[in-house]
Amino acid sequence: MSSPAAAPLDLLYSETEEELRTAVRSLLAARCDSAAVLARIEGAEPHDPELWRVLAAGIGAAGLLVPEKLGGQGAGHREAAVVLEELGRAAAPVPYLTSSVLATEILLGCESAESADLLRELAAGRRVCVPALPLTLAPGAPLPAPVRDSGAGSLAGSVGSVADAVCADVLLVLADTGLYAVPADAAGVSRIPLVALDLTRPLATVHLDGAAGTRLADPATARAAIAGALLSGAGLLASEQLGIAEWCLTETVAYLRTRHQFNRTLGSFQALKHRLARLWLDVASARAAARAAADALATGAADAPLTVAVAQAYCSGVAVRAAEECVQLHGGIGMTWEHPAHLYLKRAKADSLALGTAGHHRGLVADFAELPAP
């Protein structure tokens, strides 16, 4: 008896997704323009709590992956991908990837009463929850050594390169006895900021010294939940990388249409037209790859790990190339701090390491296809 045919990929945006995009883009245009982002990263706190409150609770973006019975929107990965596209276009300093995607997916995989309570808080935008895991941790890679539980949920150990830990209310900590929810301001918890390339997504080292936490899952369930969250995170990160590339292409084309050299617009030079045409093709292909990953995750497709690996292997490089072209083709002004191009180059470079490098994902593609790794 033959198995049922897999549902075809749907790469188009639905009317609901476009309405969500419009709402998020309007919010970011009003509250998160380039000048505002530059001003915030120059201060001590890059995150904008008011922007996050409106995005998470006002629009309801924080609960897109949370079922309605737990107070969420009951949407899916396609809708979350649209939000991440717009956040990438704005280089927005908000903890959406870490809290509303990674932490939410981990909590959904725990399936406990304690994790359900925390999911309700996240969906309502009342708390920010961040996995105490290195941002570079990739799907398919071995998980780092867990912190130690000396008894009764008293945790001790350190985790480096934790994204958005400085703005978190709760940390999800993998210990040798399971997964724990630890209040970020609890006794025995310290968060030491690191100098990150991407200042809009700050990193920190988390130290635990006898910190108390609430146990959410046993070790096996915790590791399975983290593995699923890493897969979803990598797939949806491709949409953020798509948003970065789209902004860079759009802004570069607009600049070359107005900037004059030798009494001609720069955009009229054939060599620059060729570079932009190649970049447009790259971005169009990245859109297809990112949408395929989001759709595969949303439908629970059997080949979702392969689709995610392909999307990451491709979109990572496109975002970096688009940002590099943006800086170079803006000439002298593109090298200045006042112009936002460097925000996108730094975000693209940092994203190329987050949740696995392109090389790691190419290796996964080779494994899935049973071919020798490159």
mmCIF file of C-alpha atoms in Angstrom:
data_model
loop_
_atom_site.group_PDB
_atom_site.id
_atom_site.type_symbol
_atom_site.label_atom_id
_atom_site.label_comp_id
_atom_site.label_asym_id
_atom_site.label_seq_id
_atom_site.Cartn_x
_atom_site.Cartn_y
_atom_site.Cartn_z
ATOM 1 C CA MET A 1 0.000 0.000 0.000
ATOM 2 C CA SER A 2 1.538 3.296 -1.061
ATOM 3 C CA SER A 3 1.967 6.096 1.450
ATOM 4 C CA PRO A 4 -0.108 9.256 0.983
ATOM 5 C CA ALA A 5 1.506 11.945 -1.136
ATOM 6 C CA ALA A 6 3.056 14.850 0.721
ATOM 7 C CA ALA A 7 1.175 18.135 0.575
ATOM 8 C CA PRO A 8 2.682 20.537 -1.986
ATOM 9 C CA LEU A 9 4.691 23.446 -0.672
ATOM 10 C CA ASP A 10 2.831 26.740 -0.522
ATOM 11 C CA LEU A 11 5.318 29.560 -1.031
ATOM 12 C CA LEU A 12 2.738 32.338 -1.453
ATOM 13 C CA TYR A 13 1.680 34.707 1.313
ATOM 14 C CA SER A 14 -1.922 34.436 2.430
ATOM 15 C CA GLU A 15 -4.163 37.462 2.929
ATOM 16 C CA THR A 16 -3.881 37.018 6.698
ATOM 17 C CA GLU A 17 -0.096 36.948 6.502
ATOM 18 C CA GLU A 18 -0.042 40.128 4.433
ATOM 19 C CA GLU A 19 -2.304 41.854 6.965
ATOM 20 C CA LEU A 20 0.059 40.775 9.732
ATOM 21 C CA ARG A 21 3.004 42.113 7.726
ATOM 22 C CA THR A 22 1.271 45.468 7.281
ATOM 23 C CA ALA A 23 0.620 45.777 11.015
ATOM 24 C CA VAL A 24 4.176 44.873 12.000
ATOM 25 C CA ARG A 25 5.762 47.076 9.329
ATOM 26 C CA SER A 26 3.627 50.057 10.365
ATOM 27 C CA LEU A 27 4.613 49.589 14.000
ATOM 28 C CA LEU A 28 8.310 49.347 13.171
ATOM 29 C CA ALA A 29 8.162 52.373 10.862
ATOM 30 C CA ALA A 30 6.646 54.440 13.682
ATOM 31 C CA ARG A 31 8.782 53.209 16.580
ATOM 32 C CA CYS A 32 11.911 51.557 15.172
ATOM 33 C CA ASP A 33 13.423 53.640 12.412
ATOM 34 C CA SER A 34 17.172 53.552 11.845
ATOM 35 C CA ALA A 35 17.833 56.654 13.929
ATOM 36 C CA ALA A 36 16.014 55.148 16.898
ATOM 37 C CA VAL A 37 17.941 51.877 16.623
ATOM 38 C CA LEU A 38 21.288 53.679 16.399
ATOM 39 C CA ALA A 39 20.404 55.786 19.429
ATOM 40 C CA ARG A 40 19.449 52.742 21.503
ATOM 41 C CA ILE A 41 22.548 50.668 20.751
ATOM 42 C CA GLU A 42 24.719 53.594 21.792
ATOM 43 C CA GLY A 43 23.114 53.454 25.253
ATOM 44 C CA ALA A 44 23.245 50.867 27.996
ATOM 45 C CA GLU A 45 20.011 49.118 27.008
ATOM 46 C CA PRO A 46 19.575 48.244 23.322
ATOM 47 C CA HIS A 47 16.131 46.737 23.777
ATOM 48 C CA ASP A 48 13.042 48.916 23.560
ATOM 49 C CA PRO A 49 10.561 47.660 26.209
ATOM 50 C CA GLU A 50 7.692 49.753 24.855
ATOM 51 C CA LEU A 51 8.210 48.487 21.297
ATOM 52 C CA TRP A 52 8.277 44.938 22.611
ATOM 53 C CA ARG A 53 5.086 45.474 24.615
ATOM 54 C CA VAL A 54 3.172 46.667 21.570
ATOM 55 C CA LEU A 55 4.612 43.992 19.271
ATOM 56 C CA ALA A 56 4.130 41.145 21.747
ATOM 57 C CA ALA A 57 0.843 42.063 23.408
ATOM 58 C CA GLY A 58 -0.718 44.733 21.189
ATOM 59 C CA ILE A 59 -0.287 42.904 17.882
ATOM 60 C CA GLY A 60 -0.109 39.496 19.549
ATOM 61 C CA ALA A 61 3.072 38.440 17.775
ATOM 62 C CA ALA A 62 4.559 36.812 20.877
ATOM 63 C CA GLY A 63 1.807 34.194 20.953
ATOM 64 C CA LEU A 64 1.733 33.177 17.289
ATOM 65 C CA LEU A 65 3.190 29.735 18.023
ATOM 66 C CA VAL A 66 1.196 29.264 21.246
ATOM 67 C CA PRO A 67 -2.123 27.354 21.045
ATOM 68 C CA GLU A 68 -5.308 29.279 21.760
ATOM 69 C CA LYS A 69 -6.050 27.138 24.814
ATOM 70 C CA LEU A 70 -2.881 28.561 26.372
ATOM 71 C CA GLY A 71 -3.744 32.152 25.530
ATOM 72 C CA GLY A 72 -1.887 32.340 22.235
ATOM 73 C CA GLN A 73 -2.933 33.093 18.682
ATOM 74 C CA GLY A 74 -2.892 29.483 17.556
ATOM 75 C CA ALA A 75 -1.160 30.462 14.302
ATOM 76 C CA GLY A 76 2.012 28.835 13.075
ATOM 77 C CA HIS A 77 5.482 29.090 11.643
ATOM 78 C CA ARG A 78 4.380 30.828 8.454
ATOM 79 C CA GLU A 79 2.998 33.767 10.419
ATOM 80 C CA ALA A 80 6.042 33.867 12.698
ATOM 81 C CA ALA A 81 8.236 33.910 9.581
ATOM 82 C CA VAL A 82 6.427 37.018 8.327
ATOM 83 C CA VAL A 83 7.120 38.774 11.639
ATOM 84 C CA LEU A 84 10.801 37.830 11.459
ATOM 85 C CA GLU A 85 11.042 39.122 7.884
ATOM 86 C CA GLU A 86 9.872 42.525 9.056
ATOM 87 C CA LEU A 87 12.109 42.472 12.129
ATOM 88 C CA GLY A 88 15.031 41.695 9.830
ATOM 89 C CA ARG A 89 14.095 44.600 7.551
ATOM 90 C CA ALA A 90 14.180 46.941 10.560
ATOM 91 C CA ALA A 91 17.140 45.337 12.390
ATOM 92 C CA ALA A 92 14.789 45.606 15.356
ATOM 93 C CA PRO A 93 16.366 45.152 18.804
ATOM 94 C CA VAL A 94 13.672 42.880 20.248
ATOM 95 C CA PRO A 95 13.967 39.322 21.656
ATOM 96 C CA TYR A 96 11.502 37.737 19.239
ATOM 97 C CA LEU A 97 13.708 34.930 17.918
ATOM 98 C CA THR A 98 14.922 33.924 21.361
ATOM 99 C CA SER A 99 11.710 34.300 23.361
ATOM 100 C CA SER A 100 8.791 33.897 20.942
ATOM 101 C CA VAL A 101 10.423 31.172 18.840
ATOM 102 C CA LEU A 102 13.187 29.259 20.629
ATOM 103 C CA ALA A 103 11.902 29.451 24.213
ATOM 104 C CA THR A 104 8.287 28.983 23.121
ATOM 105 C CA GLU A 105 9.132 25.879 21.102
ATOM 106 C CA ILE A 106 11.087 24.414 24.020
ATOM 107 C CA LEU A 107 8.185 25.007 26.405
ATOM 108 C CA LEU A 108 5.717 23.484 23.952
ATOM 109 C CA GLY A 109 7.900 20.388 23.820
ATOM 110 C CA CYS A 110 7.926 20.030 27.614
ATOM 111 C CA GLU A 111 4.148 19.482 27.850
ATOM 112 C CA SER A 112 3.991 20.103 31.604
ATOM 113 C CA ALA A 113 1.692 22.223 33.747
ATOM 114 C CA GLU A 114 4.601 24.479 34.707
ATOM 115 C CA SER A 115 5.601 25.062 31.076
ATOM 116 C CA ALA A 116 1.964 25.764 30.166
ATOM 117 C CA ASP A 117 1.774 28.479 32.825
ATOM 118 C CA LEU A 118 4.919 30.098 31.480
ATOM 119 C CA LEU A 119 3.612 29.904 27.906
ATOM 120 C CA ARG A 120 0.539 31.895 28.958
ATOM 121 C CA GLU A 121 2.815 34.610 30.314
ATOM 122 C CA LEU A 122 4.893 34.693 27.123
ATOM 123 C CA ALA A 123 1.855 34.775 24.846
ATOM 124 C CA ALA A 124 0.444 37.737 26.770
ATOM 125 C CA GLY A 125 3.724 39.617 26.469
ATOM 126 C CA ARG A 126 4.108 39.843 30.223
ATOM 127 C CA ARG A 127 7.451 38.041 30.372
ATOM 128 C CA VAL A 128 10.507 37.431 28.230
ATOM 129 C CA CYS A 129 11.963 33.931 28.364
ATOM 130 C CA VAL A 130 15.335 33.024 26.861
ATOM 131 C CA PRO A 131 17.065 29.630 26.542
ATOM 132 C CA ALA A 132 20.359 29.604 28.401
ATOM 133 C CA LEU A 133 22.111 28.072 25.410
ATOM 134 C CA PRO A 134 24.831 29.437 23.110
ATOM 135 C CA LEU A 135 23.333 31.258 20.132
ATOM 136 C CA THR A 136 25.702 29.334 17.874
ATOM 137 C CA LEU A 137 24.193 25.974 18.893
ATOM 138 C CA ALA A 138 22.987 24.280 15.697
ATOM 139 C CA PRO A 139 20.318 21.671 14.984
ATOM 140 C CA GLY A 140 21.897 18.261 14.652
ATOM 141 C CA ALA A 141 24.910 19.264 16.763
ATOM 142 C CA PRO A 142 25.610 17.762 20.199
ATOM 143 C CA LEU A 143 24.098 19.759 23.027
ATOM 144 C CA PRO A 144 26.569 21.412 25.420
ATOM 145 C CA ALA A 145 27.306 19.856 28.782
ATOM 146 C CA PRO A 146 24.428 20.662 31.138
ATOM 147 C CA VAL A 147 24.874 22.649 34.313
ATOM 148 C CA ARG A 148 24.968 20.719 37.586
ATOM 149 C CA ASP A 149 22.042 20.171 39.905
ATOM 150 C CA SER A 150 23.419 19.806 43.407
ATOM 151 C CA GLY A 151 19.992 18.870 44.743
ATOM 152 C CA ALA A 152 16.460 20.278 45.000
ATOM 153 C CA GLY A 153 16.912 22.286 41.805
ATOM 154 C CA SER A 154 19.981 24.166 43.038
ATOM 155 C CA LEU A 155 21.922 24.829 39.838
ATOM 156 C CA ALA A 156 25.577 25.641 39.317
ATOM 157 C CA GLY A 157 27.512 26.251 36.109
ATOM 158 C CA SER A 158 28.080 28.707 33.276
ATOM 159 C CA VAL A 159 26.762 29.144 29.762
ATOM 160 C CA GLY A 160 28.373 31.524 27.269
ATOM 161 C CA SER A 161 27.028 33.522 24.315
ATOM 162 C CA VAL A 162 23.413 33.527 25.488
ATOM 163 C CA ALA A 163 21.434 35.901 23.274
ATOM 164 C CA ASP A 164 19.087 38.444 24.900
ATOM 165 C CA ALA A 165 19.867 37.194 28.405
ATOM 166 C CA VAL A 166 20.254 40.778 29.600
ATOM 167 C CA CYS A 167 16.568 41.532 28.952
ATOM 168 C CA ALA A 168 15.145 38.158 30.010
ATOM 169 C CA ASP A 169 12.772 37.642 32.913
ATOM 170 C CA VAL A 170 13.199 33.848 32.863
ATOM 171 C CA LEU A 171 16.058 31.629 31.741
ATOM 172 C CA LEU A 172 15.507 28.063 30.507
ATOM 173 C CA VAL A 173 18.451 26.105 31.859
ATOM 174 C CA LEU A 174 19.419 22.596 30.783
ATOM 175 C CA ALA A 175 20.741 20.721 33.815
ATOM 176 C CA ASP A 176 21.833 17.121 34.287
ATOM 177 C CA THR A 177 18.480 16.398 35.945
ATOM 178 C CA GLY A 178 16.259 18.107 33.358
ATOM 179 C CA LEU A 179 15.116 21.517 32.161
ATOM 180 C CA TYR A 180 14.551 24.317 34.673
ATOM 181 C CA ALA A 181 12.912 27.733 34.533
ATOM 182 C CA VAL A 182 15.116 30.096 36.528
ATOM 183 C CA PRO A 183 14.120 33.720 37.267
ATOM 184 C CA ALA A 184 16.801 35.906 35.729
ATOM 185 C CA ASP A 185 16.987 38.109 38.829
ATOM 186 C CA ALA A 186 17.074 35.212 41.309
ATOM 187 C CA ALA A 187 19.823 34.842 43.886
ATOM 188 C CA GLY A 188 22.798 33.022 42.458
ATOM 189 C CA VAL A 189 22.203 34.215 38.872
ATOM 190 C CA SER A 190 24.539 36.681 37.196
ATOM 191 C CA ARG A 191 24.525 37.864 33.586
ATOM 192 C CA ILE A 192 27.793 39.310 32.304
ATOM 193 C CA PRO A 193 27.363 41.227 29.019
ATOM 194 C CA LEU A 194 29.753 40.393 26.202
ATOM 195 C CA VAL A 195 31.004 42.648 23.425
ATOM 196 C CA ALA A 196 28.923 41.392 20.498
ATOM 197 C CA LEU A 197 29.311 42.200 16.811
ATOM 198 C CA ASP A 198 25.553 42.721 16.504
ATOM 199 C CA LEU A 199 24.630 45.247 19.181
ATOM 200 C CA THR A 200 20.913 44.830 18.452
ATOM 201 C CA ARG A 201 21.039 41.232 19.735
ATOM 202 C CA PRO A 202 23.303 41.414 22.793
ATOM 203 C CA LEU A 203 25.104 38.380 24.172
ATOM 204 C CA ALA A 204 25.965 37.528 27.755
ATOM 205 C CA THR A 205 27.556 34.816 29.836
ATOM 206 C CA VAL A 206 25.162 33.365 32.390
ATOM 207 C CA HIS A 207 26.644 32.189 35.697
ATOM 208 C CA LEU A 208 24.623 30.055 38.096
ATOM 209 C CA ASP A 209 25.822 29.563 41.660
ATOM 210 C CA GLY A 210 23.219 27.712 43.671
ATOM 211 C CA ALA A 211 20.355 29.280 41.721
ATOM 212 C CA ALA A 212 16.909 27.825 42.339
ATOM 213 C CA GLY A 213 14.633 26.878 39.451
ATOM 214 C CA THR A 214 11.354 25.156 38.657
ATOM 215 C CA ARG A 215 11.742 21.805 36.935
ATOM 216 C CA LEU A 216 9.849 21.670 33.642
ATOM 217 C CA ALA A 217 10.934 18.375 32.099
ATOM 218 C CA ASP A 218 13.129 15.319 32.569
ATOM 219 C CA PRO A 219 16.471 15.139 30.721
ATOM 220 C CA ALA A 220 15.219 13.110 27.740
ATOM 221 C CA THR A 221 12.155 15.303 27.195
ATOM 222 C CA ALA A 222 14.252 18.446 27.628
ATOM 223 C CA ARG A 223 16.794 17.389 25.018
ATOM 224 C CA ALA A 224 14.083 16.434 22.539
ATOM 225 C CA ALA A 225 12.341 19.778 23.088
ATOM 226 C CA ILE A 226 15.580 21.701 22.569
ATOM 227 C CA ALA A 227 16.345 19.759 19.391
ATOM 228 C CA GLY A 228 12.925 20.639 17.985
ATOM 229 C CA ALA A 229 13.324 24.284 18.958
ATOM 230 C CA LEU A 230 16.719 24.521 17.259
ATOM 231 C CA LEU A 231 15.226 23.148 14.043
ATOM 232 C CA SER A 232 12.367 25.658 14.115
ATOM 233 C CA GLY A 233 14.687 28.492 15.065
ATOM 234 C CA ALA A 234 17.077 27.774 12.202
ATOM 235 C CA GLY A 235 14.211 27.553 9.725
ATOM 236 C CA LEU A 236 12.652 30.838 10.831
ATOM 237 C CA LEU A 237 16.018 32.593 11.057
ATOM 238 C CA ALA A 238 16.130 32.233 7.277
ATOM 239 C CA SER A 239 13.145 34.613 7.111
ATOM 240 C CA GLU A 240 15.000 37.182 9.201
ATOM 241 C CA GLN A 241 17.958 36.848 6.835
ATOM 242 C CA LEU A 242 15.566 37.340 3.930
ATOM 243 C CA GLY A 243 14.303 40.569 5.510
ATOM 244 C CA ILE A 244 17.871 41.824 5.902
ATOM 245 C CA ALA A 245 18.666 41.094 2.261
ATOM 246 C CA GLU A 246 15.454 42.733 1.027
ATOM 247 C CA TRP A 247 16.165 45.955 2.933
ATOM 248 C CA CYS A 248 19.728 46.094 1.645
ATOM 249 C CA LEU A 249 18.630 45.569 -1.969
ATOM 250 C CA THR A 250 15.792 48.106 -1.767
ATOM 251 C CA GLU A 251 17.911 50.798 -0.131
ATOM 252 C CA THR A 252 20.818 50.283 -2.517
ATOM 253 C CA VAL A 253 18.618 50.548 -5.607
ATOM 254 C CA ALA A 254 16.978 53.712 -4.240
ATOM 255 C CA TYR A 255 20.395 55.272 -3.528
ATOM 256 C CA LEU A 256 21.825 54.463 -6.964
ATOM 257 C CA ARG A 257 18.784 56.006 -8.625
ATOM 258 C CA THR A 258 19.433 59.382 -7.000
ATOM 259 C CA ARG A 259 23.211 59.552 -6.587
ATOM 260 C CA HIS A 260 25.014 61.207 -9.539
ATOM 261 C CA GLN A 261 28.562 60.715 -10.757
ATOM 262 C CA PHE A 262 30.021 62.169 -13.980
ATOM 263 C CA ASN A 263 26.665 63.869 -14.560
ATOM 264 C CA ARG A 264 24.876 60.493 -14.611
ATOM 265 C CA THR A 265 22.953 58.515 -12.024
ATOM 266 C CA LEU A 266 25.064 55.705 -10.636
ATOM 267 C CA GLY A 267 22.293 53.259 -11.398
ATOM 268 C CA SER A 268 22.754 53.851 -15.117
ATOM 269 C CA PHE A 269 26.224 52.234 -15.165
ATOM 270 C CA GLN A 270 26.060 48.776 -16.706
ATOM 271 C CA ALA A 271 28.439 47.156 -14.225
ATOM 272 C CA LEU A 272 26.279 48.237 -11.284
ATOM 273 C CA LYS A 273 23.147 47.046 -13.061
ATOM 274 C CA HIS A 274 24.714 43.605 -13.374
ATOM 275 C CA ARG A 275 25.582 43.490 -9.670
ATOM 276 C CA LEU A 276 22.070 44.506 -8.652
ATOM 277 C CA ALA A 277 20.456 42.052 -11.075
ATOM 278 C CA ARG A 278 22.502 39.224 -9.563
ATOM 279 C CA LEU A 279 21.568 40.359 -6.091
ATOM 280 C CA TRP A 280 17.875 40.506 -7.025
ATOM 281 C CA LEU A 281 18.039 36.898 -8.230
ATOM 282 C CA ASP A 282 19.755 35.881 -4.990
ATOM 283 C CA VAL A 283 17.062 37.566 -2.887
ATOM 284 C CA ALA A 284 14.257 36.018 -4.947
ATOM 285 C CA SER A 285 15.795 32.580 -4.462
ATOM 286 C CA ALA A 286 16.267 33.246 -0.751
ATOM 287 C CA ARG A 287 12.577 34.124 -0.468
ATOM 288 C CA ALA A 288 11.632 30.759 -1.986
ATOM 289 C CA ALA A 289 13.996 28.889 0.339
ATOM 290 C CA ALA A 290 12.833 30.726 3.467
ATOM 291 C CA ARG A 291 9.151 30.296 2.600
ATOM 292 C CA ALA A 292 9.713 26.599 1.927
ATOM 293 C CA ALA A 293 11.292 26.171 5.363
ATOM 294 C CA ALA A 294 8.461 28.032 7.108
ATOM 295 C CA ASP A 295 5.813 26.020 5.266
ATOM 296 C CA ALA A 296 7.546 22.708 5.992
ATOM 297 C CA LEU A 297 7.686 23.558 9.698
ATOM 298 C CA ALA A 298 4.067 24.705 9.727
ATOM 299 C CA THR A 299 2.812 21.491 8.108
ATOM 300 C CA GLY A 300 5.137 19.160 10.007
ATOM 301 C CA ALA A 301 6.534 17.838 6.729
ATOM 302 C CA ALA A 302 8.710 14.749 6.966
ATOM 303 C CA ASP A 303 11.473 16.510 5.025
ATOM 304 C CA ALA A 304 11.408 19.628 7.214
ATOM 305 C CA PRO A 305 14.981 19.053 8.509
ATOM 306 C CA LEU A 306 16.268 18.932 4.921
ATOM 307 C CA THR A 307 14.253 21.992 3.867
ATOM 308 C CA VAL A 308 15.491 23.958 6.877
ATOM 309 C CA ALA A 309 19.103 22.977 6.198
ATOM 310 C CA VAL A 310 18.803 24.091 2.557
ATOM 311 C CA ALA A 311 17.235 27.409 3.595
ATOM 312 C CA GLN A 312 19.942 28.161 6.135
ATOM 313 C CA ALA A 313 22.777 27.088 3.857
ATOM 314 C CA TYR A 314 21.516 29.504 1.198
ATOM 315 C CA CYS A 315 19.905 32.452 3.009
ATOM 316 C CA SER A 316 22.852 32.940 5.334
ATOM 317 C CA GLY A 317 25.192 33.787 2.473
ATOM 318 C CA VAL A 318 22.628 35.904 0.610
ATOM 319 C CA ALA A 319 22.079 38.146 3.632
ATOM 320 C CA VAL A 320 25.814 38.719 4.041
ATOM 321 C CA ARG A 321 26.352 39.411 0.318
ATOM 322 C CA ALA A 322 23.420 41.822 0.205
ATOM 323 C CA ALA A 323 24.709 43.722 3.238
ATOM 324 C CA GLU A 324 28.232 43.879 1.813
ATOM 325 C CA GLU A 325 26.921 45.194 -1.502
ATOM 326 C CA CYS A 326 24.833 47.756 0.373
ATOM 327 C CA VAL A 327 27.876 49.109 2.196
ATOM 328 C CA GLN A 328 30.103 49.130 -0.887
ATOM 329 C CA LEU A 329 27.614 50.656 -3.324
ATOM 330 C CA HIS A 330 26.725 53.435 -0.886
ATOM 331 C CA GLY A 331 30.338 54.565 -1.174
ATOM 332 C CA GLY A 332 31.784 56.745 1.570
ATOM 333 C CA ILE A 333 28.492 57.303 3.383
ATOM 334 C CA GLY A 334 27.974 53.557 3.647
ATOM 335 C CA MET A 335 31.080 53.329 5.837
ATOM 336 C CA THR A 336 29.845 55.824 8.423
ATOM 337 C CA TRP A 337 28.233 55.109 11.773
ATOM 338 C CA GLU A 338 25.350 57.467 10.996
ATOM 339 C CA HIS A 339 24.195 55.410 8.008
ATOM 340 C CA PRO A 340 22.324 52.233 9.055
ATOM 341 C CA ALA A 341 24.071 49.953 6.541
ATOM 342 C CA HIS A 342 26.477 48.712 9.195
ATOM 343 C CA LEU A 343 23.558 47.557 11.362
ATOM 344 C CA TYR A 344 22.489 45.157 8.638
ATOM 345 C CA LEU A 345 26.006 43.966 7.859
ATOM 346 C CA LYS A 346 26.610 43.172 11.526
ATOM 347 C CA ARG A 347 23.218 41.477 11.908
ATOM 348 C CA ALA A 348 23.836 39.427 8.742
ATOM 349 C CA LYS A 349 27.309 38.399 9.906
ATOM 350 C CA ALA A 350 26.031 37.464 13.370
ATOM 351 C CA ASP A 351 23.087 35.548 11.886
ATOM 352 C CA SER A 352 25.477 33.586 9.687
ATOM 353 C CA LEU A 353 26.869 32.047 12.898
ATOM 354 C CA ALA A 354 23.590 31.745 14.797
ATOM 355 C CA LEU A 355 21.955 28.306 14.967
ATOM 356 C CA GLY A 356 24.633 26.798 12.783
ATOM 357 C CA THR A 357 26.914 28.083 10.053
ATOM 358 C CA ALA A 358 26.182 27.609 6.366
ATOM 359 C CA GLY A 359 28.902 24.960 6.326
ATOM 360 C CA HIS A 360 27.191 23.020 9.110
ATOM 361 C CA HIS A 361 23.887 23.061 7.254
ATOM 362 C CA ARG A 362 25.545 22.002 3.988
ATOM 363 C CA GLY A 363 26.908 19.040 5.923
ATOM 364 C CA LEU A 364 23.376 18.212 7.083
ATOM 365 C CA VAL A 365 22.116 18.411 3.500
ATOM 366 C CA ALA A 366 24.858 15.983 2.463
ATOM 367 C CA ASP A 367 23.919 13.615 5.298
ATOM 368 C CA PHE A 368 20.219 13.696 4.384
ATOM 369 C CA ALA A 369 21.078 13.026 0.738
ATOM 370 C CA GLU A 370 23.562 10.284 1.772
ATOM 371 C CA LEU A 371 26.364 12.036 -0.070
ATOM 372 C CA PRO A 372 29.939 12.713 1.072
ATOM 373 C CA ALA A 373 30.028 16.016 2.977
ATOM 374 C CA PRO A 374 31.711 18.925 1.129
#
